[in-house]
Short mmCIF file of N, CA, C and O in Angstrom, two decimals:
data_model
loop_
_atom_site.label_atom_id
_atom_site.label_comp_id
_atom_site.label_asym_id
_atom_site.label_seq_id
_atom_site.Cartn_x
_atom_site.Cartn_y
_atom_site.Cartn_z
N UNK A 27 18.23 -4.32 -32.56
CA UNK A 27 17.37 -4.82 -31.71
C UNK A 27 18.37 -5.07 -30.72
O UNK A 27 17.13 -4.28 -28.99
N UNK A 28 19.08 -5.01 -30.18
CA UNK A 28 19.68 -4.82 -29.09
C UNK A 28 19.89 -3.36 -28.11
O UNK A 28 19.83 -3.42 -27.38
N UNK A 29 20.30 -2.61 -29.20
CA UNK A 29 19.77 -1.15 -28.68
C UNK A 29 18.64 -1.06 -28.00
O UNK A 29 18.67 0.18 -27.16
N UNK A 30 17.45 -1.13 -29.00
CA UNK A 30 16.57 -0.65 -28.59
C UNK A 30 16.34 -1.45 -27.16
O UNK A 30 15.60 -0.60 -26.41
N UNK A 31 16.29 -2.74 -26.82
CA UNK A 31 16.28 -3.15 -26.15
C UNK A 31 16.81 -2.08 -24.51
O UNK A 31 16.26 -2.50 -23.27
N UNK A 32 18.04 -1.97 -25.10
CA UNK A 32 18.99 -1.75 -23.71
C UNK A 32 18.04 -0.25 -23.55
O UNK A 32 17.98 0.30 -22.06
N UNK A 33 17.72 0.69 -24.15
CA UNK A 33 17.16 1.70 -24.21
C UNK A 33 15.66 1.54 -23.43
O UNK A 33 15.47 2.79 -22.66
N UNK A 34 14.97 0.48 -23.34
CA UNK A 34 13.89 0.01 -22.96
C UNK A 34 13.92 -0.18 -21.59
O UNK A 34 13.40 0.28 -20.57
N UNK A 35 15.48 -0.86 -21.40
CA UNK A 35 15.56 -1.68 -20.07
C UNK A 35 16.11 -0.19 -18.90
O UNK A 35 15.83 -0.19 -17.97
N UNK A 36 16.81 0.82 -19.92
CA UNK A 36 17.27 1.82 -19.01
C UNK A 36 16.21 2.88 -18.53
O UNK A 36 16.72 3.79 -18.18
N UNK A 37 15.24 2.90 -19.21
CA UNK A 37 14.31 3.73 -18.70
C UNK A 37 13.83 3.87 -17.38
O UNK A 37 13.90 2.93 -16.44
N UNK A 38 13.85 4.93 -16.99
CA UNK A 38 13.34 4.77 -15.58
C UNK A 38 12.44 4.44 -15.07
O UNK A 38 12.28 3.73 -13.63
N UNK A 39 11.45 4.22 -15.68
CA UNK A 39 10.01 3.53 -15.21
C UNK A 39 10.29 2.06 -15.25
O UNK A 39 9.79 1.66 -14.22
N UNK A 40 10.84 1.82 -16.04
CA UNK A 40 11.26 0.05 -16.07
C UNK A 40 12.40 -0.13 -14.65
O UNK A 40 11.84 -0.85 -14.21
N UNK A 41 12.97 0.87 -14.53
CA UNK A 41 13.99 0.82 -13.48
C UNK A 41 13.45 0.84 -11.95
O UNK A 41 13.02 -0.15 -11.04
N UNK A 42 12.31 1.72 -11.89
CA UNK A 42 11.69 1.98 -10.75
C UNK A 42 10.28 1.05 -10.63
O UNK A 42 10.61 0.37 -9.20
N UNK A 43 9.85 0.33 -11.60
CA UNK A 43 9.32 -0.81 -11.53
C UNK A 43 9.87 -2.01 -11.18
O UNK A 43 9.54 -2.90 -10.03
N UNK A 44 11.31 -2.26 -11.62
CA UNK A 44 11.76 -3.45 -11.03
C UNK A 44 12.13 -3.36 -9.82
O UNK A 44 12.10 -4.11 -8.67
N UNK A 45 12.76 -1.95 -8.94
CA UNK A 45 13.01 -1.77 -7.56
C UNK A 45 11.86 -2.17 -6.96
O UNK A 45 11.47 -2.78 -5.82
N UNK A 46 10.40 -1.35 -7.10
CA UNK A 46 9.32 -2.02 -6.90
C UNK A 46 8.72 -3.30 -6.60
O UNK A 46 8.71 -3.62 -5.19
N UNK A 47 9.21 -4.19 -7.50
CA UNK A 47 8.67 -5.34 -7.42
C UNK A 47 9.69 -6.24 -6.36
O UNK A 47 9.00 -6.92 -5.60
N UNK A 48 10.85 -5.78 -6.72
CA UNK A 48 11.80 -6.49 -5.58
C UNK A 48 11.36 -5.86 -3.89
O UNK A 48 11.38 -7.02 -3.25
N UNK A 49 11.22 -4.97 -3.97
CA UNK A 49 11.04 -4.14 -2.38
C UNK A 49 9.33 -4.77 -1.80
O UNK A 49 9.23 -5.44 -0.66
N UNK A 50 8.67 -5.28 -2.96
CA UNK A 50 7.39 -5.51 -2.28
C UNK A 50 7.21 -7.07 -2.31
O UNK A 50 6.42 -7.65 -1.31
N UNK A 51 8.36 -7.88 -2.55
CA UNK A 51 8.50 -9.42 -2.44
C UNK A 51 9.18 -9.50 -0.99
O UNK A 51 8.44 -10.24 -0.54
N UNK A 52 10.19 -8.62 -0.86
CA UNK A 52 10.80 -8.64 0.52
C UNK A 52 9.54 -7.97 1.79
O UNK A 52 9.35 -8.68 2.66
N UNK A 53 8.63 -7.04 1.18
CA UNK A 53 7.78 -6.74 2.29
C UNK A 53 6.49 -7.70 2.31
O UNK A 53 6.33 -7.86 3.48
N UNK A 54 6.73 -8.06 1.30
CA UNK A 54 5.47 -9.35 1.85
C UNK A 54 5.91 -10.45 2.47
O UNK A 54 5.13 -10.79 3.03
N UNK A 55 7.25 -11.02 2.44
CA UNK A 55 7.66 -11.38 3.33
C UNK A 55 7.68 -11.38 4.94
O UNK A 55 7.51 -12.05 5.53
N UNK A 56 7.76 -10.04 4.78
CA UNK A 56 7.74 -9.57 6.57
C UNK A 56 6.22 -9.36 7.14
O UNK A 56 6.10 -9.98 7.81
N UNK A 57 5.29 -9.25 6.15
CA UNK A 57 4.09 -9.28 6.55
C UNK A 57 3.64 -10.64 6.60
O UNK A 57 3.18 -10.72 7.86
N UNK A 58 3.91 -11.54 5.58
CA UNK A 58 3.97 -12.85 5.97
C UNK A 58 4.21 -13.43 7.52
O UNK A 58 3.73 -14.25 8.10
N UNK A 59 5.48 -13.29 7.77
CA UNK A 59 6.22 -13.22 8.99
C UNK A 59 5.12 -13.02 10.22
O UNK A 59 5.04 -13.23 11.26
N UNK A 60 4.68 -11.81 10.05
CA UNK A 60 3.95 -11.10 11.11
C UNK A 60 2.64 -11.76 11.31
O UNK A 60 2.46 -12.04 12.44
N UNK A 61 2.32 -11.73 10.22
CA UNK A 61 0.69 -12.43 10.45
C UNK A 61 1.08 -14.09 10.81
O UNK A 61 0.30 -14.33 11.53
N UNK A 62 1.91 -14.53 10.71
CA UNK A 62 2.16 -15.90 10.83
C UNK A 62 2.91 -16.12 12.56
O UNK A 62 2.26 -17.30 13.20
N UNK A 63 3.58 -15.61 12.44
CA UNK A 63 4.23 -15.44 13.60
C UNK A 63 3.67 -14.68 15.06
O UNK A 63 4.14 -14.74 16.25
N UNK A 64 2.91 -13.41 15.17
CA UNK A 64 2.03 -12.33 15.77
C UNK A 64 1.04 -13.04 15.60
O UNK A 64 0.29 -12.75 16.74
N UNK A 65 0.34 -12.52 14.95
CA UNK A 65 -0.97 -11.80 14.70
C UNK A 65 -2.09 -13.42 15.02
O UNK A 65 -2.89 -13.40 15.35
N UNK A 66 -1.57 -14.48 13.97
CA UNK A 66 -2.20 -15.72 14.04
C UNK A 66 -2.15 -16.57 15.66
O UNK A 66 -3.00 -16.68 16.31
N UNK A 67 -0.75 -15.92 16.42
CA UNK A 67 -1.29 -16.46 17.57
C UNK A 67 -1.72 -15.94 18.87
O UNK A 67 -2.42 -16.59 19.48
N UNK A 68 -1.64 -14.58 18.34
CA UNK A 68 -2.72 -13.24 19.26
C UNK A 68 -4.24 -14.11 19.37
O UNK A 68 -4.90 -14.07 20.38
N UNK A 69 -4.33 -14.18 18.24
CA UNK A 69 -5.93 -14.82 17.76
C UNK A 69 -5.83 -15.87 18.02
O UNK A 69 -6.97 -16.26 18.67
N UNK A 70 -4.78 -17.10 18.12
CA UNK A 70 -5.05 -18.36 18.60
C UNK A 70 -5.64 -18.14 20.45
O UNK A 70 -6.34 -19.26 20.59
N UNK A 71 -4.66 -17.32 20.64
CA UNK A 71 -5.53 -17.03 22.19
C UNK A 71 -6.63 -17.03 22.47
O UNK A 71 -7.50 -17.57 23.38
N UNK A 72 -7.91 -16.13 21.78
CA UNK A 72 -8.75 -15.87 21.69
C UNK A 72 -9.65 -17.35 21.26
O UNK A 72 -11.20 -16.94 21.55
N UNK A 73 -9.25 -17.70 20.24
CA UNK A 73 -9.87 -19.00 19.61
C UNK A 73 -9.78 -20.50 20.42
O UNK A 73 -9.63 -21.41 19.43
N UNK A 74 -9.00 -20.16 21.71
CA UNK A 74 -8.34 -21.23 22.09
C UNK A 74 -7.69 -21.80 21.57
O UNK A 74 -7.75 -23.29 21.38
N UNK A 75 -6.39 -21.43 20.86
CA UNK A 75 -5.30 -22.40 20.32
C UNK A 75 -5.33 -22.71 18.83
O UNK A 75 -4.99 -23.48 18.34
N UNK A 76 -6.94 -22.45 18.50
CA UNK A 76 -7.06 -22.86 16.97
C UNK A 76 -6.09 -22.20 15.98
O UNK A 76 -6.10 -21.20 15.90
N UNK A 77 -5.43 -23.24 15.44
CA UNK A 77 -4.15 -23.09 14.43
C UNK A 77 -5.27 -22.42 12.90
O UNK A 77 -5.57 -23.44 12.69
N UNK A 78 -5.26 -21.38 11.75
CA UNK A 78 -5.74 -21.26 11.23
C UNK A 78 -5.90 -21.91 10.01
O UNK A 78 -6.62 -22.43 9.45
N UNK A 79 -4.60 -22.26 9.64
CA UNK A 79 -4.20 -23.05 8.53
C UNK A 79 -4.64 -24.43 8.74
O UNK A 79 -4.76 -25.18 7.86
N UNK A 80 -4.48 -24.93 10.15
CA UNK A 80 -5.43 -26.16 10.13
C UNK A 80 -6.73 -26.14 10.21
O UNK A 80 -7.48 -27.55 9.90
N UNK A 81 -7.91 -25.30 9.95
CA UNK A 81 -9.01 -25.37 9.75
C UNK A 81 -9.14 -25.78 8.16
O UNK A 81 -8.94 -25.14 7.29
N UNK A 82 -9.95 -26.81 8.17
CA UNK A 82 -10.49 -27.39 6.80
C UNK A 82 -11.91 -27.84 6.86
O UNK A 82 -12.43 -28.40 8.29
N UNK A 83 -12.46 -28.34 5.87
CA UNK A 83 -13.72 -28.97 5.71
C UNK A 83 -14.11 -29.68 4.76
O UNK A 83 -13.68 -29.78 3.84
N UNK A 84 -14.30 -30.88 5.47
CA UNK A 84 -14.43 -32.05 4.45
C UNK A 84 -16.03 -32.31 4.32
O UNK A 84 -16.45 -33.41 4.90
N UNK A 85 -17.09 -31.86 2.94
CA UNK A 85 -18.17 -32.22 2.80
C UNK A 85 -18.10 -33.59 2.55
O UNK A 85 -19.30 -34.56 2.87
N UNK A 86 -17.42 -34.29 2.10
CA UNK A 86 -17.60 -35.70 1.31
C UNK A 86 -16.29 -36.28 1.01
O UNK A 86 -15.32 -35.79 0.06
N UNK A 87 -15.81 -37.29 1.65
CA UNK A 87 -14.66 -38.10 1.85
C UNK A 87 -13.68 -37.45 1.16
O UNK A 87 -12.92 -36.46 2.25
N UNK A 88 -12.70 -37.25 -0.21
CA UNK A 88 -11.61 -36.93 -0.01
C UNK A 88 -11.65 -35.12 -0.64
O UNK A 88 -10.77 -34.61 -0.46
N UNK A 89 -12.74 -34.77 -0.67
CA UNK A 89 -12.56 -33.39 -0.99
C UNK A 89 -12.97 -32.57 0.75
O UNK A 89 -13.52 -32.85 1.42
N UNK A 90 -11.59 -31.73 0.46
CA UNK A 90 -11.37 -30.62 1.21
C UNK A 90 -11.20 -29.41 0.97
O UNK A 90 -10.67 -29.12 0.02
N UNK A 91 -11.86 -28.45 1.84
CA UNK A 91 -11.70 -27.00 1.70
C UNK A 91 -10.65 -26.45 2.91
O UNK A 91 -11.12 -26.63 3.85
N UNK A 92 -9.79 -25.74 2.34
CA UNK A 92 -8.82 -25.24 3.46
C UNK A 92 -9.57 -23.81 3.67
O UNK A 92 -8.63 -22.80 2.98
N UNK A 93 -10.21 -23.92 4.42
CA UNK A 93 -10.92 -22.48 4.63
C UNK A 93 -9.48 -21.38 5.13
O UNK A 93 -9.66 -20.25 5.29
N UNK A 94 -8.87 -22.42 6.41
CA UNK A 94 -8.11 -21.32 7.53
C UNK A 94 -6.99 -20.90 6.65
O UNK A 94 -6.43 -20.05 7.05
N UNK A 95 -6.51 -21.46 5.56
CA UNK A 95 -5.36 -20.73 4.89
C UNK A 95 -5.92 -19.51 4.23
O UNK A 95 -5.53 -18.46 3.96
N UNK A 96 -6.99 -19.35 3.62
CA UNK A 96 -7.75 -18.57 3.10
C UNK A 96 -8.27 -17.63 4.13
O UNK A 96 -7.80 -16.44 3.59
N UNK A 97 -8.60 -17.85 5.29
CA UNK A 97 -8.55 -16.57 6.46
C UNK A 97 -6.93 -16.06 6.67
O UNK A 97 -6.96 -14.83 6.85
N UNK A 98 -6.03 -16.99 6.44
CA UNK A 98 -4.53 -16.34 7.33
C UNK A 98 -4.32 -15.37 5.76
O UNK A 98 -3.58 -14.36 6.07
N UNK A 99 -4.53 -15.83 4.48
CA UNK A 99 -4.35 -14.71 3.40
C UNK A 99 -5.29 -13.55 3.56
O UNK A 99 -4.66 -12.54 3.30
N UNK A 100 -6.22 -13.48 4.03
CA UNK A 100 -7.41 -12.34 3.83
C UNK A 100 -6.44 -11.60 4.98
O UNK A 100 -6.58 -10.14 4.70
N UNK A 101 -6.08 -11.86 6.27
CA UNK A 101 -5.30 -11.39 7.33
C UNK A 101 -4.20 -10.83 6.78
O UNK A 101 -3.93 -9.25 6.86
N UNK A 102 -3.01 -11.62 6.10
CA UNK A 102 -2.26 -10.67 5.48
C UNK A 102 -2.33 -10.08 4.58
O UNK A 102 -1.81 -8.73 4.35
N UNK A 103 -3.53 -9.88 3.42
CA UNK A 103 -4.10 -8.74 2.38
C UNK A 103 -4.33 -7.49 3.56
O UNK A 103 -3.80 -6.49 3.21
N UNK A 104 -5.10 -7.57 4.19
CA UNK A 104 -5.62 -6.78 5.32
C UNK A 104 -4.16 -5.92 6.00
O UNK A 104 -4.19 -4.79 5.77
N UNK A 105 -3.60 -6.70 6.44
CA UNK A 105 -2.51 -5.85 7.15
C UNK A 105 -1.44 -5.23 6.01
O UNK A 105 -1.04 -4.32 6.49
N UNK A 106 -1.05 -5.89 5.13
CA UNK A 106 -0.57 -5.63 3.53
C UNK A 106 -1.00 -4.22 3.52
O UNK A 106 -0.31 -3.08 3.21
N UNK A 107 -2.19 -4.17 2.95
CA UNK A 107 -3.05 -2.94 2.98
C UNK A 107 -3.20 -1.54 3.89
O UNK A 107 -2.91 -0.71 3.08
N UNK A 108 -3.06 -2.42 5.05
CA UNK A 108 -3.50 -1.21 5.89
C UNK A 108 -1.97 -0.22 6.30
O UNK A 108 -2.04 0.79 6.22
N UNK A 109 -0.50 -1.45 6.06
CA UNK A 109 0.55 -0.78 6.30
C UNK A 109 1.07 0.27 4.92
O UNK A 109 1.50 1.41 5.18
N UNK A 110 0.60 -0.47 3.55
CA UNK A 110 0.71 0.54 2.31
C UNK A 110 0.06 1.73 2.88
O UNK A 110 0.73 2.71 2.50
N UNK A 111 -1.02 1.65 3.41
CA UNK A 111 -1.98 2.77 3.17
C UNK A 111 -1.33 4.28 4.49
O UNK A 111 -1.25 5.24 4.09
N UNK A 112 -0.67 3.40 5.50
CA UNK A 112 0.01 4.44 6.47
C UNK A 112 1.05 4.95 5.70
O UNK A 112 1.48 5.60 6.14
N UNK A 113 1.95 4.04 4.73
CA UNK A 113 2.96 4.69 4.03
C UNK A 113 2.63 5.85 3.37
O UNK A 113 3.46 6.69 3.18
N UNK A 114 1.92 5.39 2.41
CA UNK A 114 1.30 6.68 1.61
C UNK A 114 0.81 7.77 2.12
O UNK A 114 1.02 8.97 1.93
N UNK A 115 0.12 7.54 3.25
CA UNK A 115 -0.66 8.75 4.07
C UNK A 115 0.48 9.56 4.45
O UNK A 115 0.88 10.72 4.58
N UNK A 116 1.85 8.87 5.09
CA UNK A 116 2.95 9.54 5.66
C UNK A 116 3.75 10.31 4.70
O UNK A 116 4.44 11.22 4.65
N UNK A 117 4.08 9.61 3.14
CA UNK A 117 4.69 10.31 2.36
C UNK A 117 3.71 11.53 1.84
O UNK A 117 4.24 12.36 1.37
N UNK A 118 2.61 11.20 1.72
CA UNK A 118 1.89 12.59 1.24
C UNK A 118 1.73 13.51 2.49
O UNK A 118 1.62 15.00 2.06
N UNK A 119 1.67 13.32 3.78
CA UNK A 119 1.98 14.27 4.84
C UNK A 119 3.34 15.30 4.71
O UNK A 119 3.34 16.29 4.78
N UNK A 120 4.41 14.37 4.39
CA UNK A 120 5.57 14.99 4.16
C UNK A 120 5.66 15.98 2.87
O UNK A 120 5.93 16.82 2.92
N UNK A 121 5.04 15.43 1.76
CA UNK A 121 4.79 16.25 0.43
C UNK A 121 4.42 17.58 0.60
O UNK A 121 4.29 18.59 0.35
N UNK A 122 3.16 17.31 1.36
CA UNK A 122 2.20 18.69 2.32
C UNK A 122 2.99 19.63 2.61
O UNK A 122 2.68 20.92 2.53
N UNK A 123 3.79 19.03 3.18
CA UNK A 123 4.25 19.98 4.48
C UNK A 123 5.46 20.64 3.53
O UNK A 123 5.74 22.08 3.50
N UNK A 124 5.97 19.89 2.59
CA UNK A 124 7.18 20.55 1.76
C UNK A 124 6.46 21.43 0.67
O UNK A 124 7.39 22.63 0.70
N UNK A 125 5.35 21.28 0.28
CA UNK A 125 5.11 22.52 -0.44
C UNK A 125 4.48 23.71 0.37
O UNK A 125 4.54 24.67 -0.06
N UNK A 126 3.95 23.53 1.40
CA UNK A 126 3.48 24.58 2.25
C UNK A 126 5.17 25.29 2.76
O UNK A 126 4.78 26.89 2.42
N UNK A 127 6.03 24.62 2.70
CA UNK A 127 7.06 25.41 3.32
C UNK A 127 7.62 26.18 2.32
O UNK A 127 8.22 27.30 2.60
N UNK A 128 7.39 25.67 1.15
CA UNK A 128 7.83 26.05 -0.08
C UNK A 128 7.27 27.28 -0.54
O UNK A 128 7.92 28.69 -0.94
N UNK A 129 5.90 27.41 -0.11
CA UNK A 129 4.90 28.72 -0.55
C UNK A 129 5.28 29.66 0.43
O UNK A 129 5.42 30.81 0.20
N UNK A 130 5.76 29.18 1.83
CA UNK A 130 6.28 30.06 2.72
C UNK A 130 7.41 30.99 2.09
O UNK A 130 7.66 32.12 2.64
N UNK A 131 8.20 30.28 2.09
CA UNK A 131 9.43 30.58 1.78
C UNK A 131 9.89 31.42 0.46
O UNK A 131 10.70 32.21 0.15
N UNK A 132 8.48 31.53 -0.27
CA UNK A 132 8.76 32.40 -1.44
C UNK A 132 7.34 33.04 -1.62
O UNK A 132 6.15 32.55 -2.39
N UNK A 133 7.61 34.31 -1.40
CA UNK A 133 6.54 35.59 -1.24
C UNK A 133 5.83 35.35 -2.66
O UNK A 133 4.93 35.91 -2.75
N UNK A 134 6.73 35.58 -3.62
CA UNK A 134 5.97 35.57 -5.26
C UNK A 134 5.15 34.73 -5.15
O UNK A 134 3.85 34.71 -6.14
N UNK A 135 5.61 33.12 -5.15
CA UNK A 135 4.67 32.06 -5.60
C UNK A 135 3.23 32.30 -4.23
O UNK A 135 2.34 32.07 -4.88
N UNK A 136 3.63 32.69 -2.92
CA UNK A 136 1.83 33.20 -2.33
C UNK A 136 1.25 34.11 -2.95
O UNK A 136 0.03 33.73 -2.75
N UNK A 137 2.14 34.99 -3.55
CA UNK A 137 1.16 36.17 -4.38
C UNK A 137 0.22 35.52 -5.17
O UNK A 137 -0.77 35.93 -5.83
N UNK A 138 0.95 35.01 -6.43
CA UNK A 138 0.65 33.98 -7.34
C UNK A 138 -0.38 33.21 -6.98
O UNK A 138 -1.54 32.96 -7.71
N UNK A 139 -0.34 32.49 -5.98
CA UNK A 139 -1.45 31.70 -5.32
C UNK A 139 -2.79 32.29 -5.32
O UNK A 139 -3.73 32.09 -5.13
N UNK A 140 -2.55 33.68 -4.41
CA UNK A 140 -3.78 34.32 -3.63
C UNK A 140 -4.29 35.11 -5.10
O UNK A 140 -5.67 35.20 -5.38
N UNK A 141 -3.34 35.18 -6.48
CA UNK A 141 -4.45 35.96 -7.63
C UNK A 141 -4.85 34.42 -8.18
O UNK A 141 -6.26 34.93 -8.75
N UNK A 142 -4.46 33.19 -8.23
CA UNK A 142 -5.04 32.30 -8.79
C UNK A 142 -6.35 32.15 -8.07
O UNK A 142 -7.33 32.09 -8.50
N UNK A 143 -6.17 32.23 -6.57
CA UNK A 143 -7.72 31.96 -5.83
C UNK A 143 -8.85 33.07 -6.20
O UNK A 143 -10.12 32.81 -6.18
N UNK A 144 -8.09 34.65 -6.42
CA UNK A 144 -9.17 35.42 -6.81
C UNK A 144 -9.94 35.11 -8.04
O UNK A 144 -11.00 35.26 -8.26
N UNK A 145 -8.86 34.68 -9.37
CA UNK A 145 -9.66 34.06 -10.30
C UNK A 145 -10.24 33.11 -10.31
O UNK A 145 -11.47 33.34 -10.86
N UNK A 146 -10.21 32.57 -9.60
CA UNK A 146 -11.11 31.06 -9.67
C UNK A 146 -12.75 31.54 -9.00
O UNK A 146 -13.57 30.79 -9.26
N UNK A 147 -12.28 32.33 -7.82
CA UNK A 147 -13.72 33.10 -7.42
C UNK A 147 -14.56 33.90 -8.39
O UNK A 147 -15.59 33.81 -8.51
N UNK A 148 -14.06 34.68 -9.25
CA UNK A 148 -14.34 35.37 -9.98
C UNK A 148 -15.12 34.50 -11.18
O UNK A 148 -15.88 34.89 -11.33
N UNK A 149 -14.35 33.51 -11.58
CA UNK A 149 -15.13 32.29 -12.79
C UNK A 149 -15.82 31.85 -12.10
O UNK A 149 -17.11 31.41 -12.93
N UNK A 150 -16.41 31.47 -10.58
CA UNK A 150 -17.74 30.99 -10.13
C UNK A 150 -18.60 31.94 -10.01
O UNK A 150 -19.88 31.28 -10.23
N UNK A 151 -17.99 33.09 -9.42
CA UNK A 151 -19.06 33.86 -9.56
C UNK A 151 -20.03 34.27 -10.70
O UNK A 151 -21.20 34.70 -10.82
N UNK A 152 -19.12 34.41 -12.00
CA UNK A 152 -19.72 34.66 -13.23
C UNK A 152 -20.52 33.62 -14.04
O UNK A 152 -20.83 32.49 -13.66
#
């Protein structure tokens, strides 16, 4: 059983996932810091210094809804999603550029791509 566990842990996917989780945790801390220390004060300028985390609603006695904390978490989620989008977009652009460079560097591949495109046109026409 120990050797099976070792084989499982040493798989590339498991190691990649572990690295991703660790980097994701660090990235979350950075985004949290950006939201708390940069964006929230900026938004506070426009809302007359209101701190989102202090926003609460108390409809009945001790019942408290901390909707300000929820707003802060939503802002963090949007910022995180936007940054991940930009990273993925940049990576995709790099890979597309590399594929285009490979096609230009290899004339045989360009001819094969032309043949593929012609065959696709013929299949669509028939």
